[in-house]
Amino acid sequence: MVQKLKVGTLISGGGTNLQAIIDACDQGRIDAQIVFTGSDVGGVKGLERAKKAGINTFVVDYARIIANCRQIRDLDSLLPKDFDPEEILGKQRLVDVEKNHEKALFFIKSRVIAERQLLDHIESYDMDLLVLAGFMRVLTPYFIDRINTSALGHRIMNIHPALLPAFPGTDGYGDTFRYGCKIGGCTVHFIDYGEDTGPIIGQKAFEIADEDTLEDVKEKGLQKEWELYPACIQKFAQSRKVISI
Ligand code: GRF
């Protein structure tokens, strides 16, 4: 019998990519099973999709945590004991520390406080791969190093709505459309210490016609994402099988 890849998922919203992965697992198109779905926002449709599929869910409310961090006098009292600011600031490529040290430090510390809560949930599961399926938060080296613990290396995948390295950031399809590109696409890549910079696993492209609106571009892109993400998870599952022989 094939040992299924145990996949954890993180989302922020509608979860159509999550649904595509759930369907691919259920229909036996990929050798994987989803072991949890976590969200940084409560009440989103993606959580409903997970519950309907019988998947355990949890929420780590980033907005509330960050608001709380702004209010509290002794922010450091909330930080995990194993957080080393010099180490994490030195490794990360998310914020410009030279430009505004204070702001950069607050950004990293508040995210690490939220990430510790994510890790507390995630560490209670047996997981081979973490899949970010429309998870709209960056992850610091504090979190990444605590997931990528195996000698096999990268274990966090992300889907990005553009053909990386073009158009990193939060609005890939919008940026592609406004630039006047005639080809758009999506990318699945591993997460590293930068924003949308990690090694590319797979990409799919589509044509943008002159009469296409931004909505058309998003629609065409999502259709490609739903094919690409399960295929990349399967590629990872296959590579694991080869390695474990
Ligand atoms: C997708 O376009 C994904 O590439 C981006 O956010 C969107 C999420 O869609 N990161 P969904 O939540 O999977 O429907």
Tab-separated table of C-alpha atoms and ligand atoms in Angstrom:
chain	number	residue	atom	x	y	z
A	1	MET	CA	0.000	0.000	0.000
A	2	VAL	CA	1.188	3.511	-0.816
A	3	GLN	CA	2.100	5.549	2.273
A	4	LYS	CA	0.125	8.782	1.886
A	5	LEU	CA	1.841	12.135	2.262
A	6	LYS	CA	0.491	13.934	5.342
A	7	VAL	CA	-0.267	17.504	4.331
A	8	GLY	CA	-1.032	20.417	6.671
A	9	THR	CA	-2.718	23.440	5.100
A	10	LEU	CA	-2.896	27.140	5.982
A	11	ILE	CA	-5.456	29.483	4.430
A	12	SER	CA	-6.812	33.018	4.812
A	13	GLY	CA	-9.989	33.080	2.771
A	14	GLY	CA	-12.201	31.331	0.252
A	15	GLY	CA	-10.058	28.242	-0.031
A	16	THR	CA	-10.673	27.267	-3.649
A	17	ASN	CA	-7.119	25.918	-3.827
A	18	LEU	CA	-7.754	23.995	-0.629
A	19	GLN	CA	-10.885	22.553	-2.261
A	20	ALA	CA	-8.894	21.498	-5.333
A	21	ILE	CA	-6.430	19.671	-3.051
A	22	ILE	CA	-9.239	18.074	-0.992
A	23	ASP	CA	-10.862	16.825	-4.219
A	24	ALA	CA	-7.569	15.499	-5.597
A	25	CYS	CA	-6.969	13.583	-2.329
A	26	ASP	CA	-10.533	12.224	-2.186
A	27	GLN	CA	-10.462	11.097	-5.800
A	28	GLY	CA	-7.105	9.369	-5.334
A	29	ARG	CA	-5.440	11.600	-7.929
A	30	ILE	CA	-2.625	12.356	-5.476
A	31	ASP	CA	-1.024	10.170	-2.805
A	32	ALA	CA	-1.806	12.610	0.002
A	33	GLN	CA	-4.186	13.308	2.855
A	34	ILE	CA	-4.854	16.618	4.578
A	35	VAL	CA	-4.268	16.422	8.334
A	36	PHE	CA	-5.356	19.951	9.313
A	37	THR	CA	-6.425	23.346	7.993
A	38	GLY	CA	-5.375	26.443	9.928
A	39	SER	CA	-6.402	30.017	9.193
A	40	ASP	CA	-5.207	33.452	10.301
A	41	VAL	CA	-8.810	34.715	9.973
A	42	GLY	CA	-11.871	33.207	11.639
A	43	GLY	CA	-15.159	32.483	9.865
A	44	VAL	CA	-13.776	32.200	6.334
A	45	LYS	CA	-15.272	29.912	3.696
A	46	GLY	CA	-12.117	27.816	3.471
A	47	LEU	CA	-12.625	26.665	7.074
A	48	GLU	CA	-16.145	25.530	6.176
A	49	ARG	CA	-14.771	23.601	3.209
A	50	ALA	CA	-12.288	21.832	5.502
A	51	LYS	CA	-14.912	20.983	8.133
A	52	LYS	CA	-17.228	19.618	5.442
A	53	ALA	CA	-14.402	17.300	4.355
A	54	GLY	CA	-13.913	16.129	7.969
A	55	ILE	CA	-10.569	17.925	8.381
A	56	ASN	CA	-9.505	19.344	11.792
A	57	THR	CA	-9.330	23.142	11.787
A	58	PHE	CA	-7.883	25.916	13.952
A	59	VAL	CA	-7.638	29.707	13.860
A	60	VAL	CA	-4.756	31.927	14.949
A	61	ASP	CA	-6.230	35.416	14.782
A	62	TYR	CA	-3.292	37.459	13.443
A	63	ALA	CA	-5.214	40.768	13.377
A	64	ARG	CA	-6.103	40.464	17.071
A	65	ILE	CA	-2.591	39.342	18.036
A	66	ILE	CA	-0.923	42.226	16.162
A	67	ALA	CA	-3.384	44.765	17.646
A	68	ASN	CA	-2.587	43.384	21.101
A	69	CYS	CA	1.162	43.672	20.404
A	70	ARG	CA	0.683	47.384	19.605
A	71	GLN	CA	-1.028	47.960	22.948
A	72	ILE	CA	1.126	45.980	25.341
A	73	ARG	CA	4.008	47.771	27.125
A	74	ASP	CA	6.292	44.799	27.507
A	75	LEU	CA	6.094	43.154	24.089
A	76	ASP	CA	9.086	40.948	24.885
A	77	SER	CA	7.112	39.184	27.631
A	78	LEU	CA	4.950	37.614	24.883
A	79	LEU	CA	7.900	36.331	22.850
A	80	PRO	CA	8.832	32.651	22.912
A	81	LYS	CA	11.905	31.921	25.069
A	82	ASP	CA	13.804	30.430	22.120
A	83	PHE	CA	13.457	33.578	19.970
A	84	ASP	CA	16.803	35.237	19.216
A	85	PRO	CA	16.163	38.681	17.644
A	86	GLU	CA	19.668	39.027	16.200
A	87	GLU	CA	19.491	35.611	14.570
A	88	ILE	CA	16.044	36.126	13.041
A	89	LEU	CA	16.629	39.737	11.932
A	90	GLY	CA	19.900	38.644	10.359
A	91	LYS	CA	18.389	35.752	8.417
A	92	GLN	CA	15.132	37.313	7.226
A	93	ARG	CA	14.748	39.113	3.866
A	94	LEU	CA	11.211	40.432	4.449
A	95	VAL	CA	11.839	43.894	5.903
A	96	ASP	CA	14.604	46.489	5.568
A	97	VAL	CA	16.221	46.624	9.008
A	98	GLU	CA	18.604	49.466	8.032
A	99	LYS	CA	15.752	51.738	6.957
A	100	ASN	CA	13.739	51.557	10.182
A	101	HIS	CA	15.135	49.261	12.854
A	102	GLU	CA	12.303	49.893	15.341
A	103	LYS	CA	9.565	49.182	12.787
A	104	ALA	CA	11.356	46.082	11.460
A	105	LEU	CA	11.806	44.720	14.981
A	106	PHE	CA	8.127	45.232	15.827
A	107	PHE	CA	7.093	43.544	12.576
A	108	ILE	CA	9.251	40.484	13.238
A	109	LYS	CA	8.391	40.211	16.943
A	110	SER	CA	4.621	40.471	16.413
A	111	ARG	CA	4.741	37.861	13.633
A	112	VAL	CA	6.853	35.511	15.749
A	113	ILE	CA	4.306	35.781	18.586
A	114	ALA	CA	1.563	34.730	16.147
A	115	GLU	CA	3.784	32.061	14.583
A	116	ARG	CA	4.448	30.473	17.981
A	117	GLN	CA	0.687	29.937	18.277
A	118	LEU	CA	0.571	28.443	14.773
A	119	LEU	CA	3.437	26.108	15.711
A	120	ASP	CA	1.674	25.031	18.913
A	121	HIS	CA	-1.230	23.792	16.792
A	122	ILE	CA	0.880	22.358	13.971
A	123	GLU	CA	3.265	20.466	16.254
A	124	SER	CA	0.387	18.363	17.579
A	125	TYR	CA	0.057	16.774	14.106
A	126	ASP	CA	2.213	14.307	12.236
A	127	MET	CA	2.925	16.230	9.020
A	128	ASP	CA	5.226	15.742	6.014
A	129	LEU	CA	4.463	18.913	4.093
A	130	LEU	CA	2.925	22.304	4.900
A	131	VAL	CA	0.915	23.817	2.052
A	132	LEU	CA	0.053	27.529	2.041
A	133	ALA	CA	-3.195	27.697	0.070
A	134	GLY	CA	-4.007	31.404	-0.159
A	135	PHE	CA	-2.387	32.117	3.244
A	136	MET	CA	-1.833	35.874	3.104
A	137	ARG	CA	0.860	36.211	5.787
A	138	VAL	CA	4.635	36.111	5.380
A	139	LEU	CA	6.525	33.640	7.553
A	140	THR	CA	9.708	34.521	9.433
A	141	PRO	CA	12.810	32.305	9.773
A	142	TYR	CA	11.631	31.540	13.350
A	143	PHE	CA	8.677	29.608	11.923
A	144	ILE	CA	10.408	28.258	8.810
A	145	ASP	CA	13.343	26.768	10.757
A	146	ARG	CA	10.929	24.961	13.080
A	147	ILE	CA	9.135	23.315	10.136
A	148	ASN	CA	12.158	22.601	7.920
A	149	THR	CA	13.817	20.417	10.508
A	150	SER	CA	14.352	17.342	8.386
A	151	ALA	CA	17.563	16.653	6.493
A	152	LEU	CA	15.365	16.429	3.401
A	153	GLY	CA	15.122	20.224	3.353
A	154	HIS	CA	12.197	22.351	2.218
A	155	ARG	CA	8.783	21.386	3.612
A	156	ILE	CA	6.673	24.540	3.062
A	157	MET	CA	4.996	25.170	-0.317
A	158	ASN	CA	3.219	28.286	-1.504
A	159	ILE	CA	1.155	29.229	-4.546
A	160	HIS	CA	1.697	32.644	-6.067
A	161	PRO	CA	-0.618	34.288	-8.623
A	162	ALA	CA	2.080	35.299	-11.144
A	163	LEU	CA	4.984	33.832	-13.079
A	164	LEU	CA	7.763	34.366	-10.539
A	165	PRO	CA	10.242	35.980	-10.355
A	166	ALA	CA	7.936	38.555	-12.016
A	167	PHE	CA	5.412	40.288	-9.768
A	168	PRO	CA	6.099	39.068	-6.234
A	169	GLY	CA	3.847	40.524	-3.510
A	170	THR	CA	0.174	40.386	-2.695
A	171	ASP	CA	-1.454	41.240	-6.040
A	172	GLY	CA	0.176	39.091	-8.711
A	173	TYR	CA	-2.746	38.995	-11.154
A	174	GLY	CA	-3.433	42.722	-10.685
A	175	ASP	CA	0.228	43.576	-11.313
A	176	THR	CA	0.358	41.259	-14.366
A	177	PHE	CA	-2.801	42.843	-15.806
A	178	ARG	CA	-1.806	46.473	-15.153
A	179	TYR	CA	1.638	45.921	-16.697
A	180	GLY	CA	-0.116	44.910	-19.932
A	181	CYS	CA	1.319	41.375	-20.031
A	182	LYS	CA	-0.015	39.095	-22.762
A	183	ILE	CA	0.860	35.982	-20.767
A	184	GLY	CA	-0.065	35.483	-17.119
A	185	GLY	CA	0.443	32.530	-14.870
A	186	CYS	CA	0.867	31.024	-11.447
A	187	THR	CA	3.803	29.504	-9.589
A	188	VAL	CA	4.168	26.915	-6.854
A	189	HIS	CA	7.422	27.336	-4.941
A	190	PHE	CA	9.057	26.431	-1.658
A	191	ILE	CA	9.187	29.118	1.010
A	192	ASP	CA	12.554	30.584	1.934
A	193	TYR	CA	13.533	33.637	4.028
A	194	GLY	CA	12.420	36.157	1.380
A	195	GLU	CA	9.002	37.088	-0.006
A	196	ASP	CA	8.060	34.831	-2.953
A	197	THR	CA	11.723	34.042	-3.622
A	198	GLY	CA	12.079	30.308	-2.868
A	199	PRO	CA	12.880	27.494	-5.349
A	200	ILE	CA	10.213	27.001	-8.022
A	201	ILE	CA	8.436	23.624	-8.166
A	202	GLY	CA	5.980	24.242	-11.013
A	203	GLN	CA	4.357	26.920	-13.152
A	204	LYS	CA	1.376	27.197	-15.494
A	205	ALA	CA	0.754	30.003	-17.983
A	206	PHE	CA	-2.289	31.359	-19.842
A	207	GLU	CA	-2.862	33.903	-22.592
A	208	ILE	CA	-4.329	37.307	-21.829
A	209	ALA	CA	-6.481	38.614	-24.692
A	210	ASP	CA	-6.699	42.353	-25.393
A	211	GLU	CA	-10.338	42.404	-24.288
A	212	ASP	CA	-9.735	40.512	-21.001
A	213	THR	CA	-10.629	42.332	-17.786
A	214	LEU	CA	-8.819	41.883	-14.469
A	215	GLU	CA	-11.650	39.552	-13.439
A	216	ASP	CA	-11.015	37.398	-16.556
A	217	VAL	CA	-7.313	37.212	-15.691
A	218	LYS	CA	-8.080	36.127	-12.117
A	219	GLU	CA	-10.549	33.511	-13.365
A	220	LYS	CA	-8.090	32.093	-15.909
A	221	GLY	CA	-5.352	32.109	-13.264
A	222	LEU	CA	-7.378	30.311	-10.613
A	223	GLN	CA	-8.310	27.569	-13.089
A	224	LYS	CA	-4.584	26.980	-13.618
A	225	GLU	CA	-3.854	27.115	-9.864
A	226	TRP	CA	-6.367	24.339	-9.189
A	227	GLU	CA	-4.504	22.059	-11.644
A	228	LEU	CA	-1.006	23.118	-10.636
A	229	TYR	CA	-1.160	22.794	-6.836
A	230	PRO	CA	-2.252	19.123	-6.657
A	231	ALA	CA	0.311	18.280	-9.384
A	232	CYS	CA	3.125	19.888	-7.347
A	233	ILE	CA	2.045	18.105	-4.160
A	234	GLN	CA	2.096	14.829	-6.085
A	235	LYS	CA	5.581	15.667	-7.407
A	236	PHE	CA	6.709	16.132	-3.773
A	237	ALA	CA	5.020	12.851	-2.727
A	238	GLN	CA	6.775	11.006	-5.567
A	239	SER	CA	10.169	12.456	-4.686
A	240	ARG	CA	9.713	11.379	-1.065
A	241	LYS	CA	8.948	7.831	-2.211
A	242	VAL	CA	12.158	7.679	-4.219
A	243	ILE	CA	14.184	9.026	-1.290
A	244	SER	CA	12.688	6.593	1.259
A	245	ILE	CA	13.460	3.445	-0.800
B	1	GRF	C1	-4.999	32.629	-5.015
B	1	GRF	O1	-5.015	33.385	-6.194
B	1	GRF	C2	-3.596	32.436	-4.534
B	1	GRF	O2	-2.657	32.339	-5.562
B	1	GRF	C3	-3.383	33.703	-3.755
B	1	GRF	O3	-4.602	33.964	-3.110
B	1	GRF	C4	-5.650	33.375	-3.851
B	1	GRF	C5	-6.362	32.461	-2.879
B	1	GRF	O4	-7.444	31.829	-3.417
B	1	GRF	N1	-2.241	33.594	-2.896
B	1	GRF	P1	-8.222	30.680	-2.618
B	1	GRF	O5	-8.376	31.145	-1.169
B	1	GRF	O6	-7.437	29.419	-2.742
B	1	GRF	O7	-9.562	30.626	-3.310
